[in-house]
Short mmCIF file of C-alpha atoms in Angstrom, two decimals:
data_model
loop_
_atom_site.label_atom_id
_atom_site.label_comp_id
_atom_site.label_asym_id
_atom_site.label_seq_id
_atom_site.Cartn_x
_atom_site.Cartn_y
_atom_site.Cartn_z
CA MET A 12 96.80 92.82 62.55
CA ASN A 13 95.45 95.53 64.28
CA ILE A 14 94.77 98.92 62.60
CA GLU A 15 97.29 100.79 62.97
CA GLU A 16 99.55 97.77 60.70
CA VAL A 17 96.27 97.59 58.37
CA ASP A 18 96.98 102.09 57.82
CA SER A 19 100.82 101.21 57.41
CA ARG A 20 100.08 98.97 55.02
CA LEU A 21 97.54 100.86 53.08
CA ARG A 22 99.58 104.10 53.32
CA GLU A 23 102.78 101.73 51.47
CA GLY A 24 100.22 100.67 48.86
CA VAL A 25 98.28 103.84 48.22
CA PRO A 26 100.82 106.76 48.61
CA GLY A 27 98.22 109.80 50.07
CA GLY A 28 94.43 107.33 50.27
CA VAL A 29 95.08 107.21 54.13
CA LEU A 30 94.49 110.81 55.40
CA GLU A 31 94.57 110.36 58.95
CA LEU A 32 94.22 107.28 61.92
CA HIS A 33 91.42 107.88 64.17
CA LYS A 34 91.81 106.00 66.88
CA GLY A 35 90.43 105.53 70.14
CA PRO A 36 88.47 102.95 72.15
CA TYR A 37 85.42 103.04 70.37
CA SER A 38 85.23 102.39 66.59
CA PRO A 39 88.76 102.96 65.41
CA HIS A 40 88.36 104.01 61.40
CA LEU A 41 90.84 105.12 59.04
CA VAL A 42 89.80 108.17 56.83
CA VAL A 43 91.07 108.15 53.57
CA ASP A 44 90.69 110.75 50.67
CA ALA A 45 87.30 110.30 48.71
CA GLU A 46 89.25 111.22 45.53
CA LYS A 47 91.26 107.97 45.72
CA ILE A 48 88.63 105.43 47.38
CA ARG A 49 88.86 103.05 44.49
CA GLU A 50 92.23 102.61 44.77
CA VAL A 51 92.32 102.15 48.61
CA CYS A 52 89.38 99.25 48.27
CA LEU A 53 90.83 97.70 45.60
CA PHE A 54 94.17 97.51 47.15
CA LEU A 55 92.29 96.04 50.92
CA ARG A 56 90.56 93.73 48.70
CA ASP A 57 94.07 92.66 46.52
CA ASP A 58 96.81 92.51 48.14
CA GLY A 59 97.78 89.37 49.51
CA ALA A 60 99.24 90.76 53.76
CA LEU A 61 95.01 92.52 53.90
CA ARG A 62 92.65 90.31 51.55
CA PHE A 63 89.25 92.32 53.00
CA ASP A 64 87.20 89.97 50.66
CA TYR A 65 84.34 91.11 51.73
CA LEU A 66 82.36 94.77 52.84
CA THR A 67 79.81 93.79 55.36
CA HIS A 68 78.37 97.38 56.27
CA LEU A 69 78.49 100.89 53.43
CA THR A 70 76.11 103.62 55.66
CA GLY A 71 76.21 107.50 55.36
CA LEU A 72 76.25 109.79 57.67
CA ASP A 73 75.14 113.94 57.66
CA CYS A 74 78.28 115.78 59.43
CA GLY A 75 77.10 119.25 58.52
CA GLU A 76 79.60 121.01 56.12
CA LEU A 77 80.25 117.54 54.84
CA LEU A 78 78.84 114.17 53.75
CA CYS A 79 80.80 111.49 54.39
CA THR A 80 80.18 107.27 53.76
CA VAL A 81 81.05 104.84 56.30
CA TYR A 82 83.08 101.51 55.14
CA ARG A 83 83.58 98.64 56.72
CA ALA A 84 85.13 95.63 55.36
CA LEU A 85 85.85 91.99 56.41
CA SER A 86 88.53 89.58 55.91
CA LEU A 87 87.25 86.19 55.99
CA LEU A 88 90.91 85.11 55.52
CA HIS A 89 92.45 87.42 57.91
CA LYS A 90 89.50 87.47 60.78
CA ARG A 91 89.89 90.97 60.64
CA THR A 92 87.71 93.89 59.91
CA VAL A 93 88.25 97.47 59.13
CA ALA A 94 86.35 100.58 59.34
CA MET A 95 86.61 103.63 56.58
CA ARG A 96 85.19 107.11 56.55
CA ALA A 97 85.17 109.14 53.08
CA TYR A 98 84.10 112.41 53.25
CA VAL A 99 82.81 115.01 50.53
CA PRO A 100 81.15 118.19 50.42
CA ARG A 101 77.61 118.74 50.89
CA GLU A 102 77.28 120.72 47.97
CA ASP A 103 78.20 118.19 45.91
CA PRO A 104 78.20 115.16 47.43
CA VAL A 105 79.89 113.17 44.52
CA ILE A 106 82.02 109.80 45.63
CA ASP A 107 83.18 106.56 43.21
CA THR A 108 81.17 103.69 43.55
CA ILE A 109 82.37 100.45 44.74
CA SER A 110 79.74 98.68 43.75
CA ASP A 111 82.01 96.40 40.91
CA ILE A 112 84.68 95.58 43.41
CA TRP A 113 82.52 94.71 46.39
CA ALA A 114 79.10 93.95 44.78
CA SER A 115 77.69 94.17 48.04
CA ALA A 116 78.07 98.05 48.19
CA GLY A 117 75.40 98.28 45.39
CA TRP A 118 72.54 97.98 47.13
CA PHE A 119 74.30 100.01 50.67
CA GLU A 120 74.96 102.90 47.80
CA ARG A 121 71.26 103.24 46.39
CA GLU A 122 70.25 103.33 50.49
CA ALA A 123 72.93 106.25 51.39
CA TYR A 124 72.17 108.01 48.36
CA ASP A 125 68.13 107.44 49.15
CA LEU A 126 68.05 108.42 53.03
CA LEU A 127 71.20 111.26 52.47
CA GLY A 128 71.66 112.09 48.80
CA ILE A 129 75.28 111.37 48.32
CA ARG A 130 75.94 110.58 44.68
CA TYR A 131 77.67 107.45 43.81
CA ARG A 132 79.68 108.28 40.10
CA GLY A 133 79.85 105.07 37.64
CA HIS A 134 76.71 103.09 40.11
CA ALA A 135 74.57 101.06 37.23
CA ASP A 136 71.82 101.73 38.73
CA LEU A 137 71.86 104.22 41.65
CA ARG A 138 67.85 104.56 41.79
CA ARG A 139 66.23 105.31 46.04
CA LEU A 140 65.71 101.87 47.40
CA LEU A 141 63.33 102.37 49.71
CA LEU A 142 61.51 105.49 49.59
CA PRO A 143 59.01 105.82 46.20
CA GLU A 144 60.37 106.44 43.41
CA ASP A 145 58.87 110.34 43.11
CA TRP A 146 59.82 110.92 46.83
CA GLU A 147 61.14 114.75 47.27
CA GLY A 148 64.84 115.41 49.06
CA HIS A 149 66.65 113.03 51.23
CA PRO A 150 65.39 112.45 55.33
CA LEU A 151 67.82 111.57 56.61
CA ARG A 152 70.03 115.35 56.19
CA LYS A 153 69.97 117.46 58.88
CA ASP A 154 67.91 119.82 57.18
CA TYR A 155 65.22 117.85 55.97
CA VAL A 156 61.60 118.99 56.82
CA ASP A 157 59.48 116.39 57.39
CA PRO A 158 56.18 116.66 54.40
CA LEU A 159 53.04 117.55 55.24
CA ARG A 160 51.67 115.74 51.92
CA TYR A 161 52.48 112.98 49.71
CA GLN A 162 51.04 113.25 46.17
CA ASP A 163 47.26 113.28 47.22
CA ILE A 164 47.75 112.30 50.38
CA ASP A 165 47.07 114.71 53.41
CA ASN A 166 49.62 113.66 56.07
CA THR A 167 48.26 115.76 58.76
CA ARG A 168 46.58 115.03 62.28
CA ASP A 169 46.08 116.76 65.19
CA TYR A 170 46.89 114.70 68.12
CA GLY A 171 46.02 117.70 70.36
CA ILE A 172 48.73 117.44 72.52
CA MET B 7 4.78 87.66 73.77
CA LYS B 8 3.72 86.25 70.45
CA ARG B 9 -0.38 86.74 69.77
CA ILE B 10 -2.06 83.18 69.66
CA ASP B 11 -3.13 83.14 66.03
CA GLU B 12 0.92 83.25 65.21
CA ILE B 13 1.20 80.72 67.74
CA SER B 14 -1.00 78.46 65.68
CA MET B 15 0.62 80.05 62.87
CA TYR B 16 3.97 77.85 63.75
CA GLN B 17 2.25 75.38 64.91
CA SER B 18 1.32 74.61 61.72
CA LEU B 19 4.34 74.61 60.51
CA PRO B 20 6.20 71.34 59.63
CA ASP B 21 10.04 70.56 61.35
CA GLY B 22 12.89 71.81 60.14
CA VAL B 23 10.92 75.23 58.79
CA LEU B 24 11.78 78.39 60.07
CA VAL B 25 10.15 81.92 59.32
CA THR B 26 11.87 84.76 58.62
CA ASN B 27 12.40 87.59 56.29
CA VAL B 28 14.70 87.83 53.37
CA ASP B 29 16.89 90.50 54.85
CA LYS B 30 17.76 88.47 57.58
CA LEU B 31 18.51 85.76 55.66
CA LEU B 32 21.26 87.81 54.08
CA SER B 33 22.78 89.60 56.76
CA TRP B 34 22.81 85.99 58.24
CA GLY B 35 24.50 84.80 54.98
CA ARG B 36 26.93 87.55 55.12
CA LEU B 37 28.45 88.19 58.30
CA SER B 38 28.79 84.35 58.82
CA SER B 39 31.19 84.50 55.85
CA LEU B 40 33.40 86.93 56.51
CA TRP B 41 36.31 86.60 54.70
CA TYR B 42 39.63 88.70 54.99
CA LEU B 43 42.05 89.74 52.89
CA LEU B 44 45.15 87.93 54.15
CA PHE B 45 47.76 90.72 54.40
CA GLY B 46 49.82 91.83 57.15
CA LEU B 47 51.90 94.86 57.42
CA ALA B 48 54.04 95.18 60.35
CA CYS B 49 54.06 93.29 64.20
CA CYS B 50 49.73 93.28 64.41
CA ALA B 51 49.85 90.65 61.87
CA ILE B 52 51.50 88.52 63.98
CA GLU B 53 48.50 88.48 66.12
CA LEU B 54 46.45 88.94 63.84
CA MET B 55 47.31 84.97 62.21
CA GLN B 56 47.13 83.91 65.84
CA THR B 57 43.94 85.34 65.98
CA GLY B 58 43.27 82.74 62.92
CA GLY B 59 45.42 80.58 64.68
CA PRO B 60 43.65 77.37 66.57
CA ARG B 61 43.24 79.28 69.94
CA ALA B 62 41.71 82.29 68.50
CA ASP B 63 40.32 80.47 66.35
CA LEU B 64 38.36 83.28 64.14
CA ASP B 65 37.27 80.58 61.36
CA ARG B 66 34.53 79.26 63.73
CA PHE B 67 32.88 83.23 63.26
CA GLY B 68 33.24 81.78 58.89
CA ALA B 69 36.08 84.61 58.38
CA VAL B 70 38.90 82.80 56.88
CA PRO B 71 42.01 85.01 55.63
CA ARG B 72 41.70 84.73 51.46
CA ALA B 73 44.61 85.83 49.19
CA THR B 74 42.79 88.07 46.76
CA PRO B 75 41.27 91.33 47.07
CA ARG B 76 38.61 90.48 44.87
CA GLN B 77 36.83 87.53 47.22
CA ALA B 78 37.58 89.72 50.48
CA ASP B 79 34.63 91.33 52.10
CA LEU B 80 36.61 92.00 55.33
CA MET B 81 40.39 94.23 55.04
CA ILE B 82 42.82 93.81 58.43
CA VAL B 83 44.76 96.70 58.13
CA ALA B 84 47.35 95.25 60.40
CA GLY B 85 50.40 97.59 61.06
CA THR B 86 52.17 100.27 60.07
CA VAL B 87 51.49 101.87 57.13
CA THR B 88 54.17 103.48 55.58
CA LEU B 89 53.18 106.77 52.76
CA LYS B 90 54.40 103.99 50.08
CA MET B 91 52.07 100.98 51.11
CA ALA B 92 49.42 103.37 51.59
CA LYS B 93 48.51 103.41 47.80
CA ARG B 94 49.10 100.42 47.60
CA VAL B 95 46.49 99.73 50.28
CA LYS B 96 44.00 101.97 48.34
CA ARG B 97 44.31 100.13 45.72
CA LEU B 98 43.69 96.95 47.47
CA TYR B 99 40.47 98.11 48.93
CA GLU B 100 39.31 99.51 45.56
CA GLN B 101 39.73 95.59 44.40
CA MET B 102 37.40 94.48 46.95
CA PRO B 103 33.44 93.99 45.94
CA GLU B 104 31.30 95.89 47.80
CA PRO B 105 29.55 95.69 50.42
CA LYS B 106 32.83 95.61 51.80
CA TYR B 107 33.76 96.46 55.54
CA VAL B 108 37.30 97.80 57.23
CA ILE B 109 38.89 96.79 60.80
CA SER B 110 42.05 99.21 61.72
CA MET B 111 43.97 97.19 63.95
CA GLY B 112 46.40 98.67 66.26
CA SER B 113 48.02 102.16 67.21
CA CYS B 114 49.67 102.29 63.91
CA ALA B 115 47.44 102.07 61.89
CA ASN B 116 45.01 104.28 63.78
CA SER B 117 47.01 107.15 64.23
CA GLY B 118 50.52 106.72 63.59
CA GLY B 119 51.61 105.29 66.82
CA LEU B 120 54.92 105.33 67.40
CA PHE B 121 56.01 106.23 64.35
CA ALA B 122 53.58 108.76 64.16
CA TYR B 123 55.99 111.62 63.69
CA ALA B 124 58.50 109.53 61.12
CA TYR B 125 58.72 111.07 57.69
CA SER B 126 57.82 108.07 56.28
CA VAL B 127 54.69 106.62 57.91
CA LEU B 128 50.72 107.14 57.18
CA LYS B 129 49.00 109.40 60.40
CA GLY B 130 46.33 106.90 60.21
CA ILE B 131 44.37 104.53 57.75
CA ASP B 132 41.49 106.47 57.38
CA LYS B 133 43.40 109.13 55.75
CA VAL B 134 43.39 106.84 52.93
CA ILE B 135 39.89 104.37 53.40
CA PRO B 136 37.48 104.36 55.22
CA VAL B 137 37.46 102.46 58.41
CA ASP B 138 34.51 100.88 60.18
CA ILE B 139 36.16 99.51 63.44
CA TYR B 140 39.71 100.74 65.00
CA VAL B 141 40.97 98.39 67.55
CA PRO B 142 43.53 100.25 70.04
CA GLY B 143 46.52 98.42 71.32
CA CYS B 144 50.08 97.92 70.44
CA PRO B 145 49.28 95.50 69.40
CA PRO B 146 45.77 94.38 69.91
CA ARG B 147 45.39 90.98 71.71
CA PRO B 148 43.48 88.21 69.67
CA GLU B 149 40.49 88.26 72.35
CA ALA B 150 39.99 92.49 70.69
CA LEU B 151 40.76 91.77 66.94
CA THR B 152 37.94 89.20 67.65
CA GLU B 153 35.68 91.58 69.38
CA ALA B 154 36.37 93.82 66.16
CA LEU B 155 35.16 90.82 64.38
CA LEU B 156 32.01 90.46 66.34
CA GLU B 157 31.32 94.16 66.28
CA ILE B 158 31.20 93.27 62.40
CA GLN B 159 28.76 91.58 62.67
CA LYS B 160 26.43 93.47 64.51
CA LYS B 161 26.72 95.86 62.10
CA ILE B 162 26.19 93.69 58.80
CA ARG B 163 22.86 92.24 61.07
CA LYS B 164 21.40 95.89 61.48
CA GLU B 165 22.05 96.34 57.68
CA LYS B 166 19.80 96.21 54.70
CA TYR B 167 21.49 94.33 52.20
CA LEU B 168 18.57 94.97 49.47
CA GLY B 169 17.79 98.45 50.54
CA ARG B 170 21.50 99.28 50.84
CA ALA B 171 22.21 98.33 46.43
CA GLU B 172 18.81 99.97 45.97
CA ALA B 173 19.96 103.39 47.37
CA LEU B 174 23.17 103.03 46.36
CA GLU B 175 21.95 102.98 43.06
CA THR B 176 19.55 105.74 43.06
CA ASP B 177 22.11 108.41 44.72
CA GLY B 178 24.89 106.30 42.44
CA ASN B 179 27.37 107.34 45.20
CA GLU B 180 29.98 105.30 46.82
#
């Protein structure tokens, strides 16, 4: 089963869930409706023909107007992966959590929240994962400005270049 | 050139007796048992382990790793220091008893190095704690770190420990 077949199966199971099939030689993926992300993920996991039982990866992207969460799931039974993207508006980047569907999403969502500020609605413990708790801003956003100090540490240095 | 009466004084001492002064004896004792704090932050820590291992053998200078700051004389900052870690490094330094020494090992600890323009990396450990010896390199070889330890020993050899304690007491600094 290739990505087209996953796409058609998913369109049958969750009407309106898939917005677009993004083909191409490099990393084909499905663009899914952010509102329906939970339905899509549940269907991917539980449908007999799909059985994506393992979320290998979840990350975020800054796409300008939109912020994007990238999902990659793996079916150990059918030996197949699928990549999905869900876009949320930059002003209000909220999307439902999938950490109760695939437990491995828990820390990934915390990381994406930490670095990009995407908020995962319903996440049990949405704190920063890598940066200190009192850090301001989300560094992987394109408009992030590097801080010159952190607490009482002056973090500037003249390298003479 | 020793004076005649000095030589005769030494000759009058029995075998196995050395004459020195207390400052020198204390310095010799301190520089010969530099226990360094056992912690590494990045790839420099691998070279630090090599330096402590049998080939470079830091142990022959009396330097052994110590897993608690409260019993360490020397801190070797080996690796990239993030801002999050900087607070913890400072706390470890503050927990070490005086007199204490710091070796900044490698480009990252010296200046931020390769990661100097990363948002989360400290631009040199001397922003947070005082440094005695900087070792360049990315990472420095065990020979370089061994030399840094020898430099610390040279520094201690020149120090007058008792006088230093007195000075600290009177001006109340540090």
